[in-house]
Each structure stands twice: as C-alpha cells, then as structure tokens.
Short mmCIF file of C-alpha atoms in Angstrom, two decimals:
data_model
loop_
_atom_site.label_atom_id
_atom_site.label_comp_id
_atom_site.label_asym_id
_atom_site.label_seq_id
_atom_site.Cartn_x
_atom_site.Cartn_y
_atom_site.Cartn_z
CA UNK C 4 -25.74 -51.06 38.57
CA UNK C 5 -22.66 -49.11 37.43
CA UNK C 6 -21.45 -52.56 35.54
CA UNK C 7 -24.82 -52.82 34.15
CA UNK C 8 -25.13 -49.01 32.54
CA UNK C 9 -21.32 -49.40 31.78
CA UNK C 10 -21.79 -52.18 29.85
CA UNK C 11 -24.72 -50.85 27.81
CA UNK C 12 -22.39 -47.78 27.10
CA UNK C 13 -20.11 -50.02 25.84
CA UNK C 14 -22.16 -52.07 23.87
CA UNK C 15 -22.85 -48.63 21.56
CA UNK C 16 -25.09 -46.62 23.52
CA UNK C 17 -23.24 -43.43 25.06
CA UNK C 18 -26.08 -41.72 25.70
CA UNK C 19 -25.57 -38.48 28.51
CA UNK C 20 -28.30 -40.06 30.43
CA UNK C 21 -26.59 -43.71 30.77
CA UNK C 22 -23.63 -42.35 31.70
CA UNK C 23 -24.61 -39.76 33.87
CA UNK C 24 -27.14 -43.22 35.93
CA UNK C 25 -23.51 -45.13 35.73
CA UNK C 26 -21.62 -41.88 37.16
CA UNK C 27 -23.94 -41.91 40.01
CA UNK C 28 -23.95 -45.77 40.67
CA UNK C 29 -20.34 -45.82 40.75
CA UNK C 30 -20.48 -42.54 43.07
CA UNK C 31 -22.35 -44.47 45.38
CA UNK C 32 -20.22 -47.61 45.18
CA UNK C 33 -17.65 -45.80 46.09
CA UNK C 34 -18.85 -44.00 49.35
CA UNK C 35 -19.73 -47.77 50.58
CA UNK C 36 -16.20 -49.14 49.54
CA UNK C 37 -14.31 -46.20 51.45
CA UNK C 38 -15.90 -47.41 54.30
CA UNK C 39 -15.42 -51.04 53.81
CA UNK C 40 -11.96 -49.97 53.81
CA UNK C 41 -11.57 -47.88 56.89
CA UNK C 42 -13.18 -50.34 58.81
CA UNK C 43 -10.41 -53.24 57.53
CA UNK C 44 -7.35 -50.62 58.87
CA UNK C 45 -6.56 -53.41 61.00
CA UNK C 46 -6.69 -56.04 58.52
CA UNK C 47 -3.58 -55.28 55.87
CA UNK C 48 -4.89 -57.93 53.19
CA UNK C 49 -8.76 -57.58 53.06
CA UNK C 50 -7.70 -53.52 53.02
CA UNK C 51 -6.00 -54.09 50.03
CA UNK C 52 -9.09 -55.69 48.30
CA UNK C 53 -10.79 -53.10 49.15
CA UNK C 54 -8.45 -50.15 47.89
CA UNK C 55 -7.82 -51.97 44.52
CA UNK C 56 -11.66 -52.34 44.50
CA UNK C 57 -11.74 -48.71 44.90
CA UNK C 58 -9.07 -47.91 42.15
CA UNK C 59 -11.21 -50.20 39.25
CA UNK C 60 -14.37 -48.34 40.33
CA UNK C 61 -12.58 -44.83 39.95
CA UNK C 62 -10.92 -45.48 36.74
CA UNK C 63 -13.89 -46.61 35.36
CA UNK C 64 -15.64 -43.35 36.56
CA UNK C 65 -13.14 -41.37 35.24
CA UNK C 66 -13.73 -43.13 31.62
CA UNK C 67 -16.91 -42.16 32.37
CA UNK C 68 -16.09 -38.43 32.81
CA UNK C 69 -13.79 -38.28 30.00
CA UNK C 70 -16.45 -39.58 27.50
CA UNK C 71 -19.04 -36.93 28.88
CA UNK C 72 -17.06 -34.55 28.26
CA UNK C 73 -17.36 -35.64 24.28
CA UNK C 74 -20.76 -35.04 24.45
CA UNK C 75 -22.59 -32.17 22.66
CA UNK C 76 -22.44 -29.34 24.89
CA UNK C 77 -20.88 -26.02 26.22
CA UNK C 78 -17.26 -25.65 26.54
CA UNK C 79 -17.55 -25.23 30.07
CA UNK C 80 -19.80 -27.84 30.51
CA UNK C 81 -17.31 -30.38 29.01
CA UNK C 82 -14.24 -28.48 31.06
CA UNK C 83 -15.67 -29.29 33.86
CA UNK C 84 -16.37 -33.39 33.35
CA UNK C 85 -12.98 -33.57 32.17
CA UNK C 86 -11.32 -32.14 35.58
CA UNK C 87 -14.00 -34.45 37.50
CA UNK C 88 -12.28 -37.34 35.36
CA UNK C 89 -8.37 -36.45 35.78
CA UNK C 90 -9.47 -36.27 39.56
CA UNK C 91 -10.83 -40.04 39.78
CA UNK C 92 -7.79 -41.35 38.00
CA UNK C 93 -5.68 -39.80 40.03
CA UNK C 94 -7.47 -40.99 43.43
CA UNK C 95 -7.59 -44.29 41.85
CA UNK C 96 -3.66 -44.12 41.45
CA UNK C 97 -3.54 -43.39 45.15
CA UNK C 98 -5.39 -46.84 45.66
CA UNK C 99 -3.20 -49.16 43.65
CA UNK C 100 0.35 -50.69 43.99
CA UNK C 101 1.95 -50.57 40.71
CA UNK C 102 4.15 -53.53 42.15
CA UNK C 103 1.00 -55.69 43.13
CA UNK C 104 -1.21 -54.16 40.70
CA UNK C 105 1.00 -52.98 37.30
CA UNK C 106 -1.68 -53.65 34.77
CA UNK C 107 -4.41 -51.49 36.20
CA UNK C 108 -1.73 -48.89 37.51
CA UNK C 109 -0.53 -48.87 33.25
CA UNK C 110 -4.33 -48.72 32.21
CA UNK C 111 -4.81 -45.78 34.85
CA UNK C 112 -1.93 -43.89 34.13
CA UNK C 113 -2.42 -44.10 29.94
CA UNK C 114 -6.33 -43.23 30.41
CA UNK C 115 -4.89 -40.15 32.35
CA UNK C 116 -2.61 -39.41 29.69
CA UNK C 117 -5.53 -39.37 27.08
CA UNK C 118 -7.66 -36.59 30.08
CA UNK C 119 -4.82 -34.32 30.14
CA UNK C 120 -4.67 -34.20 26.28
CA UNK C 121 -7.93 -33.41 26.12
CA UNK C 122 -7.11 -30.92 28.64
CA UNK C 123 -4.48 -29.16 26.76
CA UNK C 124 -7.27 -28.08 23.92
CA UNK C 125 -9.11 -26.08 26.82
CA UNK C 126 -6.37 -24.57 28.22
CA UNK C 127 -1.97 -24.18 29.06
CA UNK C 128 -1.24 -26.33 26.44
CA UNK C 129 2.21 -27.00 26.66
CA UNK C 130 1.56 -27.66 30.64
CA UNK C 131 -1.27 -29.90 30.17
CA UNK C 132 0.51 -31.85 27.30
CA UNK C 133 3.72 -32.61 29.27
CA UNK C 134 1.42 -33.73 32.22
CA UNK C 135 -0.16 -36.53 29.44
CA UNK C 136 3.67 -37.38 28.39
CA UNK C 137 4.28 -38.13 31.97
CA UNK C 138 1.38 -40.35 32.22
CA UNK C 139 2.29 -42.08 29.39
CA UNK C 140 5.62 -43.01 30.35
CA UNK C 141 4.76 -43.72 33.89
CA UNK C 142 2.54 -46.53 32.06
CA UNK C 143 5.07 -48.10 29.76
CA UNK C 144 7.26 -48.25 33.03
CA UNK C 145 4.61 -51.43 33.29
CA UNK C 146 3.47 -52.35 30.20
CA UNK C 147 6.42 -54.04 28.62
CA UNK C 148 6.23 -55.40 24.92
CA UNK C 149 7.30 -58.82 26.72
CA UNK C 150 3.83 -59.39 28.13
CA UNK C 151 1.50 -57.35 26.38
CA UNK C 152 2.60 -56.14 23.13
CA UNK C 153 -0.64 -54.34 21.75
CA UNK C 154 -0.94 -52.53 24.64
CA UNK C 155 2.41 -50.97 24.48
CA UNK C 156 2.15 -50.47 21.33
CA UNK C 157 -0.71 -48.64 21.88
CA UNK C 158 0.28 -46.47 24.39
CA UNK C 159 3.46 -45.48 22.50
CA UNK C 160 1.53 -44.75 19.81
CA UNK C 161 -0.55 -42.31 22.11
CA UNK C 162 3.24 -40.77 23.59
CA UNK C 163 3.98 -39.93 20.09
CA UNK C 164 1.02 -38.08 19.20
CA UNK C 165 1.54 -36.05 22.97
CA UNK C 166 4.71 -35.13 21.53
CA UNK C 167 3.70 -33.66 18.47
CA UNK C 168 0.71 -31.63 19.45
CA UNK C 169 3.69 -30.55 22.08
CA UNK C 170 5.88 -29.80 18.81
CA UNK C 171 3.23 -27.06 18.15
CA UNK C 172 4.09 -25.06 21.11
CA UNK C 173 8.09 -25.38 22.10
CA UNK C 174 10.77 -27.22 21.33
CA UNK C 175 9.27 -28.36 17.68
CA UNK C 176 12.87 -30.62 16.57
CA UNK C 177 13.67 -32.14 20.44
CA UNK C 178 9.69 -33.16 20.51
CA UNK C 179 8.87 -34.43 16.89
CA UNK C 180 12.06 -36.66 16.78
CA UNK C 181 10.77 -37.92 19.93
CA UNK C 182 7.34 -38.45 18.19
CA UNK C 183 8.84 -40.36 15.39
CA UNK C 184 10.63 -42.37 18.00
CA UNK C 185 7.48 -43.54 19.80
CA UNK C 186 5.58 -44.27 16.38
CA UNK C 187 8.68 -46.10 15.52
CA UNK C 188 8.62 -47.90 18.64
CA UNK C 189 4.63 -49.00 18.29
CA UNK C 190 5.08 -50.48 15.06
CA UNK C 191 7.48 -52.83 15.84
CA UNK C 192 4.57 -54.58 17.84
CA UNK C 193 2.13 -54.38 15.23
CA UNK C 194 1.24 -57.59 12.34
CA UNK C 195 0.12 -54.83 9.43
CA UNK C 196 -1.90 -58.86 8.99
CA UNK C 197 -3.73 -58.53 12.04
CA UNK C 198 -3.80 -55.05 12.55
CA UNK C 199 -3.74 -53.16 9.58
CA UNK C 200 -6.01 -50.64 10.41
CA UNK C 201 -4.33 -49.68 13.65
CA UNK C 202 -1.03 -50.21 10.95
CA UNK C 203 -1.95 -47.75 8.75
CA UNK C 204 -2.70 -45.60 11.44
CA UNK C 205 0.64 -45.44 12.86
CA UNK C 206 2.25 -45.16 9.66
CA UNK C 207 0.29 -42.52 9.03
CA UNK C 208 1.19 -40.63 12.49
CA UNK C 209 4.83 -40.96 11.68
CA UNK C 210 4.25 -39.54 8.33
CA UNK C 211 2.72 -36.65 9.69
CA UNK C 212 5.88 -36.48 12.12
CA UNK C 213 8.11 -36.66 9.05
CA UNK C 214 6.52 -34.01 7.03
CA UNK C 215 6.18 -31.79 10.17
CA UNK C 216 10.05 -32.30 10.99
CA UNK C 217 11.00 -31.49 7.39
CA UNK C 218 9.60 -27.99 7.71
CA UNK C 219 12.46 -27.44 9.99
CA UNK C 220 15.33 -29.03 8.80
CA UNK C 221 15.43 -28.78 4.81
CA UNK C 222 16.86 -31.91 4.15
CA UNK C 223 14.04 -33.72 1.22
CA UNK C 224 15.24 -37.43 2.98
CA UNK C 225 12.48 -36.34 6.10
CA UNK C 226 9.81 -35.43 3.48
CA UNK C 227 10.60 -39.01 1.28
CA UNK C 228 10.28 -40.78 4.92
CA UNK C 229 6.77 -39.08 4.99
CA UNK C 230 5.96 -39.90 1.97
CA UNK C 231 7.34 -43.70 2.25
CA UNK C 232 5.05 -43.87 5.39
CA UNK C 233 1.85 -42.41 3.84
CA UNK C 234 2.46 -45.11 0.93
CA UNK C 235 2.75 -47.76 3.31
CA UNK C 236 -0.23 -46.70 5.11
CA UNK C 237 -2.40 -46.48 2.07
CA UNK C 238 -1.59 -50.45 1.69
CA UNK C 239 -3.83 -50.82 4.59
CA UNK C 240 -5.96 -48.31 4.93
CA UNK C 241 -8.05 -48.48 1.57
CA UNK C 242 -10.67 -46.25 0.35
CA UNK C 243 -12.71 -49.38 0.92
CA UNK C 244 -11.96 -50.64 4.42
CA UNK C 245 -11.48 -47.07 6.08
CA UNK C 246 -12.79 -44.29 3.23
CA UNK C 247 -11.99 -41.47 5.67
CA UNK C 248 -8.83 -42.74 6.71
CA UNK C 249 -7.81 -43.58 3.13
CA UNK C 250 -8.83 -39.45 2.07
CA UNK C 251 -6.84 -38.39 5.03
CA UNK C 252 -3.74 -40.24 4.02
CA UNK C 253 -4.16 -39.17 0.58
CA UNK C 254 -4.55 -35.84 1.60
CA UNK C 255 -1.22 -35.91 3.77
CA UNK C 256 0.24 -37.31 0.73
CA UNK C 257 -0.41 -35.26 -1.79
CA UNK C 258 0.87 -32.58 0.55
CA UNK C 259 4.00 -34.01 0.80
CA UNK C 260 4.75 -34.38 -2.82
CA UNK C 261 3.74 -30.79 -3.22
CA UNK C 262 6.12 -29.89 -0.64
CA UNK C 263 8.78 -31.78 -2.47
CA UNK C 264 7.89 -30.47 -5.61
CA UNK C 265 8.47 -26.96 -4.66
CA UNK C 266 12.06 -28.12 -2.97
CA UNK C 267 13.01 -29.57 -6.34
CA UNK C 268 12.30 -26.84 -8.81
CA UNK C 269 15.66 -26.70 -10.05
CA UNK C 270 15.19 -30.39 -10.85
CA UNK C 271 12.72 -30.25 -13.77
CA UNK C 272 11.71 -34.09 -13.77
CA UNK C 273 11.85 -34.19 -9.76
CA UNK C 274 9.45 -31.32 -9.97
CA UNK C 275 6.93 -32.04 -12.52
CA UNK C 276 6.67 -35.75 -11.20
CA UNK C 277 6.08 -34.38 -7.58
CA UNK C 278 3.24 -31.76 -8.93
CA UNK C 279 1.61 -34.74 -11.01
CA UNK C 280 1.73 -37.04 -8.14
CA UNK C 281 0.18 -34.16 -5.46
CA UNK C 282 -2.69 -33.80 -7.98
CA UNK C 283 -3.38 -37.68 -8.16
CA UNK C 284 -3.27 -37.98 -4.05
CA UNK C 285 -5.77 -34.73 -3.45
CA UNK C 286 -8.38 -35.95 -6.26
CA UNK C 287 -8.37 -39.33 -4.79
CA UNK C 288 -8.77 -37.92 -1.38
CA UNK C 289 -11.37 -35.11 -2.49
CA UNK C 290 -13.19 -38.21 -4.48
CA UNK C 291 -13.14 -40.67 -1.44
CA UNK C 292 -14.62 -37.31 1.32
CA UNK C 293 -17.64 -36.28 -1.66
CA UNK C 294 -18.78 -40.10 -1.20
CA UNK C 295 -18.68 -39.94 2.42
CA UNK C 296 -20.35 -36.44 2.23
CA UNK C 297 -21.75 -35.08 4.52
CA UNK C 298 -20.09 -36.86 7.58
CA UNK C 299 -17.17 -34.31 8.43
CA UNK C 300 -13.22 -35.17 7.61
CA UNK C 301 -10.65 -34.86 9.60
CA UNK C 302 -9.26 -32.24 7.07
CA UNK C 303 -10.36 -29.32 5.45
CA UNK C 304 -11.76 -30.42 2.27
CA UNK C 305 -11.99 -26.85 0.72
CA UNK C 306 -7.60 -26.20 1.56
CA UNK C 307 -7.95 -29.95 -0.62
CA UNK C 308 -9.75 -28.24 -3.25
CA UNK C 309 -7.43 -24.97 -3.11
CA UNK C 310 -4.03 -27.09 -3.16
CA UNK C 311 -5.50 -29.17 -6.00
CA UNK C 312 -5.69 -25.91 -8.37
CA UNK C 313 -2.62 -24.58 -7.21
CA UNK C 314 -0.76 -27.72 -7.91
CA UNK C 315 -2.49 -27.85 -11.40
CA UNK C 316 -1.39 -23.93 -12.07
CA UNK C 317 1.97 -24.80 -10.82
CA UNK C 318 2.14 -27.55 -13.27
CA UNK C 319 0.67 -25.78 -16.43
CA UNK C 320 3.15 -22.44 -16.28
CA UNK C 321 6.21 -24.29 -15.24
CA UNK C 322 8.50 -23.07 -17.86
CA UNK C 323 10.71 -26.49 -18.17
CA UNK C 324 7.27 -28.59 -19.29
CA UNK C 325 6.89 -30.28 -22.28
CA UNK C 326 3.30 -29.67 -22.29
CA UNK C 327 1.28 -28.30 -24.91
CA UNK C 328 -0.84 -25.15 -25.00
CA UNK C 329 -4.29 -27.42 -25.09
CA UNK C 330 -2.69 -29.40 -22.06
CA UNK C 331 -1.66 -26.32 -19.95
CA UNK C 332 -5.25 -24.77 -20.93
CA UNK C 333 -6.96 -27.86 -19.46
CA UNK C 334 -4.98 -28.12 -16.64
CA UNK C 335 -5.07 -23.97 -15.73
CA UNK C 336 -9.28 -24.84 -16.30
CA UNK C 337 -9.09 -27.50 -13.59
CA UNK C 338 -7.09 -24.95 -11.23
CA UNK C 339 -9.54 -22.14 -12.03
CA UNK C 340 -12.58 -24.80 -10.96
CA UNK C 341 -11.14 -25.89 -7.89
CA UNK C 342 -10.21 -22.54 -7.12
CA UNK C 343 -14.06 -21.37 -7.15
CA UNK C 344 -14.71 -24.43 -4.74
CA UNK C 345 -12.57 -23.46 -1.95
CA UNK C 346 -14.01 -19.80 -2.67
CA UNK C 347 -17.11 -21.03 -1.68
CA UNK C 348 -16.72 -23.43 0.78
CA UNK C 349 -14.65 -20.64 2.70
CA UNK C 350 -17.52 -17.69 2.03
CA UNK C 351 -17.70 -17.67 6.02
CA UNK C 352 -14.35 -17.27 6.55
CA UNK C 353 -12.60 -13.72 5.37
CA UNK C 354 -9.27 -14.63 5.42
CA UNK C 355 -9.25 -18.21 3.74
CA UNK C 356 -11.58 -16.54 0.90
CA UNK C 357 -9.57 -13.93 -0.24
CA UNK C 358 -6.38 -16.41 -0.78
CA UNK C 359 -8.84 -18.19 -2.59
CA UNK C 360 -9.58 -15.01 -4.84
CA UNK C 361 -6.39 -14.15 -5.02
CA UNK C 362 -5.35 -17.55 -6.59
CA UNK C 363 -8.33 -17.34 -9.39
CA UNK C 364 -7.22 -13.66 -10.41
CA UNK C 365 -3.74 -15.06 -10.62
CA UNK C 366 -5.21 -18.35 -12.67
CA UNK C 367 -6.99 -16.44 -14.66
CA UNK C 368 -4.36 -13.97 -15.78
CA UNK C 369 -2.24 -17.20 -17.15
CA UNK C 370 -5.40 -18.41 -18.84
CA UNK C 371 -5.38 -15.08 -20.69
CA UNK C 372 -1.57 -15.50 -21.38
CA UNK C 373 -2.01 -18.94 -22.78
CA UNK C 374 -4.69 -18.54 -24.68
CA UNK C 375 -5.63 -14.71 -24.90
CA UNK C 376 -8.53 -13.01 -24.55
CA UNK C 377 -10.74 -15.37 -25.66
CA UNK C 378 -9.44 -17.85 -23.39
CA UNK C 379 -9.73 -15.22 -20.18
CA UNK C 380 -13.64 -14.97 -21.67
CA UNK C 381 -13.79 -18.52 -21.52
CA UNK C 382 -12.70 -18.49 -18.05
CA UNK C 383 -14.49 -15.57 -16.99
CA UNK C 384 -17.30 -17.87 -17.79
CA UNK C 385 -17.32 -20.58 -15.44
CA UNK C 386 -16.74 -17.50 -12.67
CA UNK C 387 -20.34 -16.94 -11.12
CA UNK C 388 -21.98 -13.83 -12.02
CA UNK C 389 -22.04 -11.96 -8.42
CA UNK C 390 -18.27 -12.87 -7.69
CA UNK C 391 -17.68 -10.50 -11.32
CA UNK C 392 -18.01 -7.08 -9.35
CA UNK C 393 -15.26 -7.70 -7.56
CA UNK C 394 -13.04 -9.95 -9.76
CA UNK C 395 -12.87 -7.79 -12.98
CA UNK C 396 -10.94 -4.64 -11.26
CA UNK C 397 -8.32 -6.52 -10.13
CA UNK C 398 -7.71 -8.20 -13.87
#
C-alpha cells in the first residue's frame, strides 16, 4: 500500500494526503518487519533480509518526510517532518551493511545529506551543514565514478553546494575552494550531450563559486572563471529549454561583468566593455522572468531591475566614453526607468526602497548635468506624481 501511494507520488501527485496514507502504510510495514526480524535472531541470513527490508522501507519514509516538509505550511509544522525524516534515515543506516549493501547505504547517506540541508535553513546552520557534508562524503565512500558515474556526479554536485551555503557562515576561502572542487569533480562525469541541463547546472554552481571566491581574493582570473562558466552554461541552458534557468544564469552573469567592470576602471576599454556586457546579460534575464511572469525566480527580479540602471548610469557619466550627449541622455533615461521599477517592486521593503530612491535622485541630478534643466523636467516626468513630495527636496 506504501508502494502503491509512493508510486502515485511519484508519478506527479504529491499531494499532503497521499503522502501522509503512504507515511502510515510504511509505519505499519515497518512494526510487522521489526518483528519478522526479532523472531529470525537465530537465523543470521533470513535476519539480514529482513533488516535490509527494513532499511528500503525507512529510507523511503524518510523521502517521504522530507517532501512533507515542502509542503505549504507553518514553519514548525515543516520542522518537525523534517526531524521525523533525518530520524528514519538514520535507523535505516543502522539496518544496512555498507559492505553487503553499498548502493542503498550511498542513496541513504546522500538523501540524509539533502535533510540536514534543509535543516540548516531552520536552525545552527553551520552545525547542520557540516552534518550534510558528512553525509555526503560518507556516500561517495560507495558511489565510485567506476560503477555509477551520474550518481557521483550527482552527489558531488550536492557536496559542493553544502560547502558554499557553509562559505556563508565560516571559513568562506577553505569552503568555496572546496565547492569549486566538488563542481569540478561532477562535471567530469557529465556528456553536456546527454545531460545538458544537469550541465548547465553545474556550470552554473561553479560560477556562482567563482564569483563568490573573487569577493575575497581580488585577483579578476576568479571572476573571468565565473564568467567562463556562466557562458558555458548558457550553451545549454537556453531561454528556450530552461527559461528560468537561462534568466538565472544571465542574471549571475551580468553580475559578474559588473563586478569586473568596477575592478577595471582604470582600464577604460576593459571597463566600458564589462558595463555594456552587464546591461546585455540583466535585460536578457529581466526579458526571459516578464515571460515567465508570474511564476517566482530564483532571484530578485527588482535588484535585476536596480543593477540594470546602475550599470546604464555607470556607463553614461564615465568620463573616458566616447559617447555622445544624445547617447548618455538615452542611456541615463533607461537607468532612471529601471530605477522607478525596483522602487516599486521594493514599496514593502524600507530598506531596499530607499537605495532605490537614492539611485533616481542621483540619476536624475546627471540628467540635469547632461542636459540641463529641461532635461531634469523631462525626467521629472516619467517620476510618478505621489513619489514628487519626497523626491524634489532632496534635488
């Protein structure tokens, strides 16, 4: 009965009530096997069956757990499953050899790995995240790229991602070089052919890794890695195939060209290419989310919006460009509109807003310097009537 609700779970219905019926089954199952087992004490071999019986019933249970907790409901609700989860993988470790058994002990131990990162959003963090690192390794002690390459691939992939949401709380160099070695590891096993998506995704990861790593050390080789792997990734993940992987990318992209751009202002050409390129990535990733709208991204559309204008500000009173005035009008109009955007996308959020009102007083004052005051009127404009109280006094 557990099998049977399982499989309609699988089969793309997740419902809270089928897998609270296949929770239960599998509860039950399990009561019947523990005896079953007892009772064989005497018996070494048919004891076995019954514990490694006993280990696929829990890890499937604790799949079950871990996807409740993804359900729609209260924090604690979801804290809760997700403890009731770790718990039956870790029984069901107790129940299997990893010498007799080392395929289930690897699926166990990486499913474990994914419950205690899950873990570390509810609470200790850094604790919980070194707990899913552990689990992780413990299952590529088993799953060798030898005999099932995917699979450590996959599970490398998930190592590296422990290690940089573990970046975020100690240790950020030691952990995100050990990131980029994971993701570097996973892609060897990957055909970008047969698996571009899961390709792309990896590239992508170890972008991320790149860009994170090169806010530490200052050295513009990390961010060009980043931006090599974000390139790569974008071969694969089209706006076509994956539309909210492809913005995502782009996003990450266009952040680190900005990045580089602002590391290579002494390098006019460097600089002005870099600010050019950011704006291309964002409005290609801002394009690709508005045609998805309203299913959410996995990025915050309105910071989009606000590095967009900044990038096109940037570009328009850089003091080395060949632009003209009409250009650097047009491009301070397009900062000044996106700008606005992120101003009210952010309305519900005090902080965000007011860097978003700071950056359209600071657009508009080089509107008025490029084109005077008719071009500030002009400006002044497109600003919407009840943001004007609080705008003008600070022009």
């Amino acid at each position: 009965m557990g099998d049977f609700y399982r499989d309609r779970i699988e089969s793309g219905d997740p419902s809270p009530q089928n897998l609270v019926i296949a929770i239960r089954a599998y509860e039950q199952a399990l009561e019947w096997l523990g005896q079953a087992e007892t009772k064989e004490q005497g018996n070494q071999e048919q004891a076995e069956v019954y514990s490694a019986a006993s280990a696929d019933v829990l890890n499937d249970l604790g799949n079950l757990y871990w996807m409740l907790s993804r359900c729609p409901g209260s924090g604690e609700q979801k804290l809760l499953y997700l403890e009731q989860g770790i718990r039956a993988y870790q029984f069901a470790l107790t129940k299997v050899n990893p010498e007799l058994h080392s395929q289930s002990y690897a699926m166990i131990q990486n499913n474990l790995g994914a419950a205690f990162g899950d873990l570390a959003r509810y609470r200790d963090p850094a604790e919980n995240l070194q707990l899913s690192i552990l689990a992780y390794v413990s299952a590529l002690r088993f799953r060798q790229p030898e005999t099932d390459p995917l699979k450590f691939a996959s599970t490398q992939n998930n190592l590296g991602t422990a290690y940089w949401h573990l970046a975020q709380h100690q240790q950020p160099i030691a952990h995100l070089s050990q990131a980029i070695e994971a993701y570097t590891a996973a892609l060897k096993y990957y055909d970008p052919e047969q698996e571009p998506l899961n390709y792309a995704m990896i590239q992508n990861n170890l972008g991320t890794a790149y860009w994170n790593l090169a806010q530490y050390d200052q050295s513009d080789d990390l961010l060009q890695l980043a931006i090599g792997s974000y390139r790569i990734s974008l071969l694969y993940r089209t706006a076509e195939k994956s539309p909210a992987g492809y913005a995502a990318t782009q996003n990450n992209l266009g952040t680190a060209y900005w990045h580089l751009a602002n590391r290579s202002k002494d390098v006019p050409q460097v600089y002005q290419d870099s600010l050019q390129n950011a704006i291309g990535c964002y409005t290609n990733a801002l394009a690709s989310a508005a045609q998805l709208a309203p299913t959410p991204m996995t990025f915050d559309t309105f910071a989009t919006q606000n590095n967009l204008g900044l990038a096109h500000y940037q570009l328009a009173t850089d003091s080395h460009s060949a632009l003209n005035s009409a250009t650097k009008l047009q491009h301070l109009e397009t900062a000044l509109d996106s700008h606005l955007k992120a101003l009210q996308g952010w309305k519900q959020q005090p902080e965000f807003s007011q860097t978003a009102m700071n950056y359209i007083v600071q657009t508009i004052r080089a509107i008025y310097t490029q084109g005077g005051i008719q071009g500030q009127n002009l400006a002044l404009s497109r600003v919407p009537g009840h943001l004007l109280p609080e705008l003008l006094p600070k022009l």
